[in-house]
Tab-separated table of N, CA and C in Angstrom:
chain	number	residue	atom	x	y	z
A	24	MET	N	7.975	-12.875	15.046
A	24	MET	CA	7.785	-11.462	14.846
A	24	MET	C	6.320	-11.074	14.689
A	25	ASN	N	5.436	-12.013	14.401
A	25	ASN	CA	4.031	-11.679	14.238
A	25	ASN	C	3.408	-11.348	15.581
A	26	ASP	N	2.671	-10.255	15.672
A	26	ASP	CA	2.027	-9.812	16.895
A	26	ASP	C	0.575	-10.272	16.867
A	27	PRO	N	0.211	-11.271	17.714
A	27	PRO	CA	-1.166	-11.771	17.697
A	27	PRO	C	-2.158	-10.744	18.219
A	28	ASN	N	-1.682	-9.668	18.810
A	28	ASN	CA	-2.562	-8.649	19.379
A	28	ASN	C	-2.569	-7.378	18.544
A	29	LEU	N	-2.407	-7.505	17.252
A	29	LEU	CA	-2.362	-6.337	16.381
A	29	LEU	C	-3.721	-5.644	16.385
A	30	SER	N	-3.781	-4.493	16.980
A	30	SER	CA	-4.994	-3.683	16.999
A	30	SER	C	-4.633	-2.312	17.540
A	31	THR	N	-5.545	-1.379	17.398
A	31	THR	CA	-5.300	-0.045	17.941
A	31	THR	C	-5.405	-0.062	19.459
A	32	GLU	N	-5.941	-1.125	20.035
A	32	GLU	CA	-6.026	-1.224	21.495
A	32	GLU	C	-4.671	-1.544	22.116
A	33	HIS	N	-3.713	-1.948	21.302
A	33	HIS	CA	-2.383	-2.279	21.781
A	33	HIS	C	-1.352	-1.370	21.117
A	34	ASP	N	-1.657	-0.073	21.086
A	34	ASP	CA	-0.739	0.876	20.471
A	34	ASP	C	0.608	0.829	21.171
A	35	TYR	N	1.636	1.120	20.414
A	35	TYR	CA	3.009	1.069	20.897
A	35	TYR	C	3.467	2.470	21.243
A	36	ASN	N	3.999	2.640	22.422
A	36	ASN	CA	4.474	3.952	22.849
A	36	ASN	C	5.977	3.961	23.093
A	37	GLY	N	6.705	3.055	22.453
A	37	GLY	CA	8.152	2.990	22.640
A	37	GLY	C	8.865	4.124	21.942
A	38	SER	N	10.176	4.186	22.155
A	38	SER	CA	10.956	5.273	21.572
A	38	SER	C	11.686	4.863	20.294
A	39	VAL	N	11.584	3.588	19.917
A	39	VAL	CA	12.228	3.111	18.692
A	39	VAL	C	11.230	2.302	17.876
A	40	PHE	N	11.510	2.182	16.586
A	40	PHE	CA	10.680	1.391	15.679
A	40	PHE	C	10.616	-0.051	16.168
A	41	LYS	N	9.417	-0.611	16.193
A	41	LYS	CA	9.229	-1.995	16.638
A	41	LYS	C	8.724	-2.818	15.454
A	42	PRO	N	9.588	-3.612	14.810
A	42	PRO	CA	9.143	-4.431	13.675
A	42	PRO	C	8.103	-5.465	14.122
A	43	LEU	N	7.047	-5.605	13.334
A	43	LEU	CA	6.019	-6.610	13.594
A	43	LEU	C	5.977	-7.673	12.510
A	44	TYR	N	6.392	-7.301	11.301
A	44	TYR	CA	6.374	-8.220	10.168
A	44	TYR	C	7.394	-7.736	9.153
A	45	VAL	N	8.126	-8.643	8.562
A	45	VAL	CA	9.107	-8.316	7.536
A	45	VAL	C	8.865	-9.224	6.336
A	46	THR	N	8.919	-8.668	5.143
A	46	THR	CA	8.789	-9.476	3.939
A	46	THR	C	9.850	-9.038	2.941
A	47	ARG	N	10.194	-9.925	2.041
A	47	ARG	CA	11.150	-9.618	0.973
A	47	ARG	C	10.552	-10.064	-0.348
A	48	VAL	N	10.667	-9.212	-1.357
A	48	VAL	CA	10.230	-9.537	-2.712
A	48	VAL	C	11.359	-9.148	-3.653
A	49	ALA	N	11.725	-10.048	-4.523
A	49	ALA	CA	12.759	-9.791	-5.518
A	49	ALA	C	12.137	-9.733	-6.901
A	50	VAL	N	12.611	-8.808	-7.723
A	50	VAL	CA	12.168	-8.685	-9.103
A	50	VAL	C	13.392	-8.877	-9.989
A	51	GLY	N	13.271	-9.739	-10.988
A	51	GLY	CA	14.374	-9.972	-11.910
A	51	GLY	C	13.877	-10.536	-13.214
A	52	GLY	N	14.786	-10.659	-14.169
A	52	GLY	CA	14.421	-11.183	-15.479
A	52	GLY	C	13.679	-10.156	-16.294
A	53	GLY	N	13.196	-10.547	-17.417
A	53	GLY	CA	12.421	-9.656	-18.273
A	53	GLY	C	13.278	-8.597	-18.938
A	54	SER	N	12.628	-7.759	-19.694
A	54	SER	CA	13.304	-6.700	-20.426
A	54	SER	C	13.225	-5.408	-19.629
A	55	SER	N	14.303	-4.666	-19.623
A	55	SER	CA	14.267	-3.350	-18.989
A	55	SER	C	14.792	-2.284	-19.945
A	56	ALA	N	14.827	-2.605	-21.214
A	56	ALA	CA	15.350	-1.670	-22.207
A	56	ALA	C	14.543	-0.374	-22.251
A	57	HIS	N	13.294	-0.435	-21.873
A	57	HIS	CA	12.416	0.727	-21.915
A	57	HIS	C	12.478	1.529	-20.624
A	58	GLY	N	13.312	1.131	-19.668
A	58	GLY	CA	13.462	1.867	-18.429
A	58	GLY	C	12.509	1.440	-17.330
A	59	ARG	N	11.727	0.415	-17.572
A	59	ARG	CA	10.811	-0.122	-16.547
A	59	ARG	C	10.986	-1.623	-16.526
A	60	ALA	N	11.119	-2.153	-15.349
A	60	ALA	CA	11.337	-3.598	-15.229
A	60	ALA	C	10.068	-4.377	-15.532
A	61	THR	N	10.232	-5.414	-16.292
A	61	THR	CA	9.229	-6.448	-16.432
A	61	THR	C	9.918	-7.689	-15.881
A	62	GLY	N	9.286	-8.788	-15.900
A	62	GLY	CA	9.930	-10.000	-15.399
A	62	GLY	C	9.153	-10.602	-14.256
A	63	GLN	N	9.863	-11.279	-13.376
A	63	GLN	CA	9.212	-12.022	-12.307
A	63	GLN	C	9.390	-11.308	-10.965
A	64	ALA	N	8.298	-11.275	-10.199
A	64	ALA	CA	8.326	-10.792	-8.816
A	64	ALA	C	8.018	-11.996	-7.933
A	65	ARG	N	8.916	-12.274	-6.994
A	65	ARG	CA	8.737	-13.434	-6.113
A	65	ARG	C	9.061	-13.046	-4.680
A	66	SER	N	8.171	-13.444	-3.784
A	66	SER	CA	8.433	-13.203	-2.363
A	66	SER	C	9.280	-14.341	-1.814
A	67	ALA	N	10.022	-14.050	-0.779
A	67	ALA	CA	10.917	-15.037	-0.178
A	67	ALA	C	10.154	-16.253	0.334
A	68	ASP	N	8.918	-16.055	0.787
A	68	ASP	CA	8.134	-17.177	1.313
A	68	ASP	C	7.339	-17.909	0.239
A	69	GLY	N	7.408	-17.439	-1.001
A	69	GLY	CA	6.710	-18.096	-2.100
A	69	GLY	C	5.240	-17.743	-2.236
A	70	ALA	N	4.711	-16.914	-1.340
A	70	ALA	CA	3.292	-16.560	-1.394
A	70	ALA	C	2.962	-15.685	-2.601
A	71	LEU	N	3.926	-14.911	-3.069
A	71	LEU	CA	3.734	-14.053	-4.230
A	71	LEU	C	4.680	-14.505	-5.326
A	72	ALA	N	4.128	-14.796	-6.475
A	72	ALA	CA	4.923	-15.159	-7.645
A	72	ALA	C	4.128	-14.734	-8.872
A	73	LEU	N	4.587	-13.672	-9.527
A	73	LEU	CA	3.848	-13.205	-10.697
A	73	LEU	C	4.777	-12.569	-11.702
A	74	GLU	N	4.269	-12.447	-12.896
A	74	GLU	CA	4.992	-11.822	-13.999
A	74	GLU	C	4.557	-10.352	-14.084
A	75	LEU	N	5.519	-9.445	-14.022
A	75	LEU	CA	5.229	-8.025	-14.166
A	75	LEU	C	5.205	-7.664	-15.642
A	76	ARG	N	4.297	-6.806	-16.009
A	76	ARG	CA	4.136	-6.403	-17.402
A	76	ARG	C	4.099	-4.887	-17.513
A	77	MET	N	4.475	-4.416	-18.672
A	77	MET	CA	4.409	-2.996	-18.996
A	77	MET	C	2.983	-2.666	-19.424
A	78	PRO	N	2.372	-1.634	-18.824
A	78	PRO	CA	1.024	-1.245	-19.262
A	78	PRO	C	1.018	-0.830	-20.736
A	79	GLU	N	-0.060	-1.098	-21.409
A	79	GLU	CA	-0.184	-0.728	-22.821
A	79	GLU	C	0.012	0.772	-23.018
A	80	GLU	N	-0.451	1.589	-22.039
A	80	GLU	CA	-0.334	3.042	-22.143
A	80	GLU	C	1.123	3.503	-22.150
A	81	LEU	N	2.018	2.646	-21.665
A	81	LEU	CA	3.439	2.988	-21.638
A	81	LEU	C	4.237	2.222	-22.685
A	82	GLY	N	3.531	1.628	-23.652
A	82	GLY	CA	4.199	0.941	-24.742
A	82	GLY	C	4.259	-0.565	-24.610
A	83	GLY	N	3.665	-1.104	-23.566
A	83	GLY	CA	3.660	-2.554	-23.390
A	83	GLY	C	2.641	-3.213	-24.291
A	84	ASP	N	2.852	-4.494	-24.544
A	84	ASP	CA	1.905	-5.210	-25.392
A	84	ASP	C	1.278	-6.403	-24.669
A	85	ASN	N	1.637	-6.600	-23.427
A	85	ASN	CA	1.080	-7.718	-22.676
A	85	ASN	C	0.333	-7.217	-21.457
A	86	PRO	N	-0.980	-7.456	-21.409
A	86	PRO	CA	-1.676	-7.073	-20.183
A	86	PRO	C	-1.203	-7.967	-19.030
A	87	GLY	N	-1.174	-7.416	-17.876
A	87	GLY	CA	-0.735	-8.154	-16.707
A	87	GLY	C	-0.441	-7.185	-15.588
A	88	PRO	N	-0.151	-7.682	-14.424
A	88	PRO	CA	0.082	-6.783	-13.299
A	88	PRO	C	1.347	-5.951	-13.486
A	89	ASN	N	1.285	-4.729	-12.968
A	89	ASN	CA	2.429	-3.830	-13.037
A	89	ASN	C	2.651	-3.221	-11.652
A	90	PRO	N	3.774	-2.557	-11.432
A	90	PRO	CA	4.069	-2.011	-10.100
A	90	PRO	C	3.003	-1.060	-9.567
A	91	GLU	N	2.409	-0.259	-10.430
A	91	GLU	CA	1.381	0.676	-9.966
A	91	GLU	C	0.155	-0.072	-9.441
A	92	GLN	N	-0.226	-1.154	-10.112
A	92	GLN	CA	-1.350	-1.961	-9.636
A	92	GLN	C	-1.036	-2.611	-8.297
A	93	LEU	N	0.189	-3.090	-8.135
A	93	LEU	CA	0.575	-3.703	-6.866
A	93	LEU	C	0.533	-2.680	-5.739
A	94	PHE	N	1.027	-1.468	-5.999
A	94	PHE	CA	0.971	-0.413	-4.984
A	94	PHE	C	-0.482	-0.064	-4.668
A	95	ALA	N	-1.315	0.081	-5.696
A	95	ALA	CA	-2.723	0.407	-5.476
A	95	ALA	C	-3.407	-0.667	-4.635
A	96	ALA	N	-3.133	-1.923	-4.918
A	96	ALA	CA	-3.733	-3.014	-4.148
A	96	ALA	C	-3.273	-2.970	-2.691
A	97	GLY	N	-1.979	-2.745	-2.475
A	97	GLY	CA	-1.469	-2.672	-1.117
A	97	GLY	C	-2.054	-1.500	-0.353
A	98	TYR	N	-2.124	-0.349	-0.981
A	98	TYR	CA	-2.651	0.853	-0.341
A	98	TYR	C	-4.126	0.655	0.009
A	99	ALA	N	-4.914	0.191	-0.954
A	99	ALA	CA	-6.344	-0.018	-0.712
A	99	ALA	C	-6.570	-1.058	0.379
A	100	ALA	N	-5.817	-2.145	0.356
A	100	ALA	CA	-5.981	-3.202	1.351
A	100	ALA	C	-5.606	-2.715	2.743
A	101	CYS	N	-4.518	-1.979	2.843
A	101	CYS	CA	-4.073	-1.471	4.133
A	101	CYS	C	-5.088	-0.482	4.713
A	102	PHE	N	-5.554	0.444	3.899
A	102	PHE	CA	-6.529	1.424	4.368
A	102	PHE	C	-7.838	0.736	4.733
A	103	HIS	N	-8.240	-0.240	3.929
A	103	HIS	CA	-9.459	-1.007	4.214
A	103	HIS	C	-9.346	-1.688	5.576
A	104	GLY	N	-8.191	-2.273	5.846
A	104	GLY	CA	-7.981	-2.937	7.125
A	104	GLY	C	-8.044	-1.971	8.297
A	105	ALA	N	-7.396	-0.813	8.156
A	105	ALA	CA	-7.411	0.188	9.224
A	105	ALA	C	-8.822	0.704	9.466
A	106	LEU	N	-9.548	1.000	8.392
A	106	LEU	CA	-10.910	1.521	8.536
A	106	LEU	C	-11.847	0.458	9.108
A	107	SER	N	-11.684	-0.785	8.696
A	107	SER	CA	-12.520	-1.875	9.231
A	107	SER	C	-12.286	-2.052	10.720
A	108	LEU	N	-11.048	-1.980	11.146
A	108	LEU	CA	-10.709	-2.088	12.557
A	108	LEU	C	-11.396	-0.981	13.354
A	109	LEU	N	-11.310	0.235	12.851
A	109	LEU	CA	-11.934	1.368	13.535
A	109	LEU	C	-13.451	1.267	13.521
A	110	ALA	N	-14.019	0.783	12.428
A	110	ALA	CA	-15.479	0.619	12.348
A	110	ALA	C	-15.961	-0.338	13.438
A	111	ARG	N	-15.278	-1.468	13.575
A	111	ARG	CA	-15.673	-2.431	14.615
A	111	ARG	C	-15.571	-1.815	16.007
A	112	ARG	N	-14.520	-1.032	16.250
A	112	ARG	CA	-14.369	-0.378	17.562
A	112	ARG	C	-15.502	0.597	17.839
A	113	HIS	N	-16.113	1.135	16.776
A	113	HIS	CA	-17.222	2.082	16.932
A	113	HIS	C	-18.575	1.415	16.689
A	114	LEU	N	-18.579	0.097	16.726
A	114	LEU	CA	-19.793	-0.711	16.587
A	114	LEU	C	-20.513	-0.469	15.266
A	115	LEU	N	-19.741	-0.233	14.212
A	115	LEU	CA	-20.281	-0.095	12.866
A	115	LEU	C	-19.877	-1.322	12.062
A	116	ASP	N	-20.706	-1.703	11.100
A	116	ASP	CA	-20.443	-2.878	10.279
A	116	ASP	C	-19.460	-2.532	9.164
A	117	PRO	N	-18.271	-3.137	9.186
A	117	PRO	CA	-17.298	-2.862	8.126
A	117	PRO	C	-17.511	-3.713	6.875
A	118	GLY	N	-18.496	-4.612	6.916
A	118	GLY	CA	-18.688	-5.569	5.832
A	118	GLY	C	-18.967	-4.965	4.475
A	119	GLN	N	-19.505	-3.758	4.433
A	119	GLN	CA	-19.844	-3.128	3.154
A	119	GLN	C	-18.806	-2.106	2.688
A	120	ILE	N	-17.724	-1.957	3.432
A	120	ILE	CA	-16.698	-0.972	3.052
A	120	ILE	C	-15.935	-1.455	1.819
A	121	THR	N	-15.798	-0.560	0.861
A	121	THR	CA	-14.949	-0.801	-0.303
A	121	THR	C	-13.996	0.374	-0.422
A	122	VAL	N	-12.726	0.074	-0.617
A	122	VAL	CA	-11.728	1.122	-0.813
A	122	VAL	C	-11.115	0.922	-2.190
A	123	GLU	N	-11.201	1.957	-3.015
A	123	GLU	CA	-10.625	1.910	-4.352
A	123	GLU	C	-9.461	2.886	-4.418
A	124	ALA	N	-8.293	2.377	-4.782
A	124	ALA	CA	-7.106	3.222	-4.933
A	124	ALA	C	-6.876	3.489	-6.414
A	125	THR	N	-6.646	4.732	-6.740
A	125	THR	CA	-6.253	5.131	-8.084
A	125	THR	C	-4.820	5.629	-7.999
A	126	VAL	N	-3.924	4.974	-8.710
A	126	VAL	CA	-2.512	5.362	-8.727
A	126	VAL	C	-2.175	5.824	-10.137
A	127	THR	N	-1.603	6.994	-10.218
A	127	THR	CA	-1.242	7.584	-11.501
A	127	THR	C	0.274	7.723	-11.593
A	128	PHE	N	0.840	7.216	-12.671
A	128	PHE	CA	2.265	7.316	-12.978
A	128	PHE	C	2.411	8.428	-14.004
A	129	GLY	N	3.272	9.396	-13.745
A	129	GLY	CA	3.422	10.488	-14.701
A	129	GLY	C	4.738	11.202	-14.549
A	130	ARG	N	4.898	12.219	-15.358
A	130	ARG	CA	6.114	13.029	-15.365
A	130	ARG	C	6.106	13.994	-14.183
A	131	ASP	N	7.251	14.107	-13.542
A	131	ASP	CA	7.436	15.033	-12.430
A	131	ASP	C	7.910	16.362	-12.994
A	132	PRO	N	7.109	17.429	-12.864
A	132	PRO	CA	7.518	18.710	-13.429
A	132	PRO	C	8.732	19.311	-12.725
A	133	ALA	N	9.024	18.859	-11.507
A	133	ALA	CA	10.152	19.424	-10.759
A	133	ALA	C	11.497	19.014	-11.338
A	134	ASP	N	11.585	17.772	-11.856
A	134	ASP	CA	12.891	17.309	-12.334
A	134	ASP	C	12.838	16.573	-13.672
A	135	GLY	N	11.663	16.477	-14.280
A	135	GLY	CA	11.540	15.806	-15.572
A	135	GLY	C	11.510	14.293	-15.474
A	136	GLY	N	11.678	13.762	-14.259
A	136	GLY	CA	11.627	12.311	-14.052
A	136	GLY	C	10.182	11.842	-13.921
A	137	TYR	N	9.954	10.953	-12.993
A	137	TYR	CA	8.623	10.365	-12.819
A	137	TYR	C	8.154	10.528	-11.386
A	138	GLU	N	6.855	10.482	-11.201
A	138	GLU	CA	6.283	10.491	-9.863
A	138	GLU	C	4.973	9.721	-9.868
A	139	LEU	N	4.564	9.314	-8.687
A	139	LEU	CA	3.279	8.651	-8.498
A	139	LEU	C	2.354	9.596	-7.751
A	140	ARG	N	1.092	9.502	-8.068
A	140	ARG	CA	0.044	10.193	-7.311
A	140	ARG	C	-0.991	9.141	-6.968
A	141	ALA	N	-1.596	9.286	-5.810
A	141	ALA	CA	-2.566	8.285	-5.369
A	141	ALA	C	-3.789	8.952	-4.757
A	142	ASP	N	-4.940	8.375	-5.030
A	142	ASP	CA	-6.203	8.823	-4.456
A	142	ASP	C	-6.960	7.593	-3.973
A	143	LEU	N	-7.628	7.732	-2.841
A	143	LEU	CA	-8.491	6.673	-2.331
A	143	LEU	C	-9.928	7.157	-2.372
A	144	ALA	N	-10.830	6.266	-2.753
A	144	ALA	CA	-12.268	6.530	-2.710
A	144	ALA	C	-12.894	5.421	-1.876
A	145	VAL	N	-13.564	5.810	-0.798
A	145	VAL	CA	-14.181	4.851	0.118
A	145	VAL	C	-15.686	4.863	-0.107
A	146	THR	N	-16.239	3.679	-0.304
A	146	THR	CA	-17.680	3.498	-0.389
A	146	THR	C	-18.103	2.750	0.866
A	147	TRP	N	-19.074	3.309	1.597
A	147	TRP	CA	-19.524	2.701	2.856
A	147	TRP	C	-21.031	2.888	2.977
A	148	PRO	N	-21.793	2.039	2.288
A	148	PRO	CA	-23.252	2.163	2.313
A	148	PRO	C	-23.805	2.092	3.740
A	149	GLY	N	-24.789	2.946	3.989
A	149	GLY	CA	-25.475	2.919	5.275
A	149	GLY	C	-24.814	3.737	6.365
A	150	VAL	N	-23.676	4.339	6.083
A	150	VAL	CA	-22.991	5.156	7.087
A	150	VAL	C	-23.005	6.607	6.609
A	151	GLU	N	-23.491	7.465	7.475
A	151	GLU	CA	-23.599	8.886	7.138
A	151	GLU	C	-22.210	9.524	7.020
A	152	PRO	N	-22.052	10.462	6.093
A	152	PRO	CA	-20.762	11.138	5.937
A	152	PRO	C	-20.240	11.747	7.240
A	153	ALA	N	-21.119	12.300	8.060
A	153	ALA	CA	-20.670	12.903	9.319
A	153	ALA	C	-20.102	11.856	10.273
A	154	SER	N	-20.602	10.647	10.214
A	154	SER	CA	-20.084	9.564	11.056
A	154	SER	C	-18.808	8.984	10.468
A	155	ALA	N	-18.737	8.941	9.159
A	155	ALA	CA	-17.576	8.338	8.492
A	155	ALA	C	-16.356	9.243	8.522
A	156	ALA	N	-16.540	10.556	8.428
A	156	ALA	CA	-15.414	11.485	8.290
A	156	ALA	C	-14.352	11.337	9.380
A	157	PRO	N	-14.715	11.307	10.668
A	157	PRO	CA	-13.648	11.172	11.668
A	157	PRO	C	-12.958	9.807	11.610
A	158	LEU	N	-13.682	8.771	11.202
A	158	LEU	CA	-13.068	7.455	11.081
A	158	LEU	C	-12.121	7.397	9.884
A	159	LEU	N	-12.473	8.071	8.794
A	159	LEU	CA	-11.571	8.147	7.645
A	159	LEU	C	-10.286	8.887	8.032
A	160	ALA	N	-10.424	9.974	8.779
A	160	ALA	CA	-9.244	10.723	9.212
A	160	ALA	C	-8.377	9.875	10.144
A	161	HIS	N	-9.001	9.140	11.056
A	161	HIS	CA	-8.239	8.286	11.970
A	161	HIS	C	-7.570	7.145	11.208
A	162	ALA	N	-8.282	6.565	10.242
A	162	ALA	CA	-7.695	5.494	9.422
A	162	ALA	C	-6.506	6.019	8.634
A	163	ALA	N	-6.584	7.256	8.142
A	163	ALA	CA	-5.462	7.852	7.405
A	163	ALA	C	-4.250	8.044	8.305
A	164	ALA	N	-4.493	8.299	9.586
A	164	ALA	CA	-3.385	8.435	10.540
A	164	ALA	C	-2.827	7.075	10.936
A	165	LEU	N	-3.667	6.056	10.929
A	165	LEU	CA	-3.283	4.713	11.355
A	165	LEU	C	-2.634	3.891	10.242
A	166	CYS	N	-3.096	4.019	9.024
A	166	CYS	CA	-2.629	3.208	7.890
A	166	CYS	C	-1.212	3.608	7.476
A	167	PRO	N	-0.252	2.666	7.507
A	167	PRO	CA	1.117	3.027	7.131
A	167	PRO	C	1.271	3.449	5.668
A	168	TYR	N	0.431	2.956	4.778
A	168	TYR	CA	0.510	3.394	3.375
A	168	TYR	C	0.092	4.857	3.277
A	169	ALA	N	-0.978	5.238	3.972
A	169	ALA	CA	-1.415	6.636	3.952
A	169	ALA	C	-0.349	7.527	4.568
A	170	LYS	N	0.248	7.052	5.662
A	170	LYS	CA	1.326	7.807	6.306
A	170	LYS	C	2.500	7.973	5.339
A	171	MET	N	2.839	6.905	4.624
A	171	MET	CA	3.949	6.951	3.675
A	171	MET	C	3.677	7.957	2.554
A	172	THR	N	2.438	8.019	2.068
A	172	THR	CA	2.147	8.951	0.978
A	172	THR	C	2.202	10.395	1.456
A	173	ARG	N	1.966	10.621	2.750
A	173	ARG	CA	2.040	11.981	3.303
A	173	ARG	C	3.452	12.410	3.626
A	174	GLN	N	4.247	11.529	4.222
A	174	GLN	CA	5.528	11.972	4.757
A	174	GLN	C	6.731	11.181	4.278
A	175	GLY	N	6.531	10.203	3.417
A	175	GLY	CA	7.645	9.382	2.969
A	175	GLY	C	7.990	8.328	4.015
A	176	ILE	N	8.979	7.500	3.717
A	176	ILE	CA	9.422	6.471	4.654
A	176	ILE	C	10.937	6.399	4.652
A	177	PRO	N	11.500	5.965	5.763
A	177	PRO	CA	12.945	5.737	5.746
A	177	PRO	C	13.254	4.611	4.763
A	178	ALA	N	14.220	4.817	3.923
A	178	ALA	CA	14.587	3.793	2.940
A	178	ALA	C	16.084	3.864	2.670
A	179	ARG	N	16.679	2.698	2.530
A	179	ARG	CA	18.103	2.615	2.175
A	179	ARG	C	18.204	1.900	0.842
A	180	ILE	N	19.134	2.325	0.049
A	180	ILE	CA	19.431	1.637	-1.205
A	180	ILE	C	20.895	1.256	-1.161
A	181	THR	N	21.160	-0.031	-1.261
A	181	THR	CA	22.538	-0.516	-1.191
A	181	THR	C	22.804	-1.465	-2.348
A	182	LEU	N	24.054	-1.661	-2.649
A	182	LEU	CA	24.458	-2.659	-3.637
A	182	LEU	C	24.792	-3.937	-2.873
A	183	ALA	N	23.984	-4.971	-3.070
A	183	ALA	CA	24.185	-6.244	-2.367
A	183	ALA	C	25.295	-7.023	-3.047
A	184	ARG	N	25.984	-7.786	-2.279
A	184	ARG	CA	27.022	-8.665	-2.856
A	184	ARG	C	26.356	-9.903	-3.414
A	185	SER	N	26.810	-10.321	-4.579
A	185	SER	CA	26.222	-11.503	-5.191
A	185	SER	C	26.994	-12.758	-4.856
């Protein structure tokens, strides 16, 4: 399923979704009495194995990675990759690009539940804002995390048989 030609030069113009990579991560164990899962997150291939923790700001007492940090890392990494790809295509050096994602967990005023908000800040020394702006816009269109934050994603929730 891995596409060795992953680049914007090989854009897909098909009429159906074309999977290029699939991953599975399971979260289990830990306490969920507070309404947020802690415990272990493990990927099917074993590349990811970590203990999830409740942030101190939400009543946790153990520092450690939490879902918001994982989302922020994924979003920043994905956008960084898209922008780096575009920079190389425009003969610009992507080596100094830094993307910082800020993810905020808070109350949703619409329903009293919870929502996430995300902001990206790109640092790109040596590149003028006028040159960077169209590449940032193109990266936002190319990056699936940015697309997901704008329009959502298809998702199914099912009860699996044990």
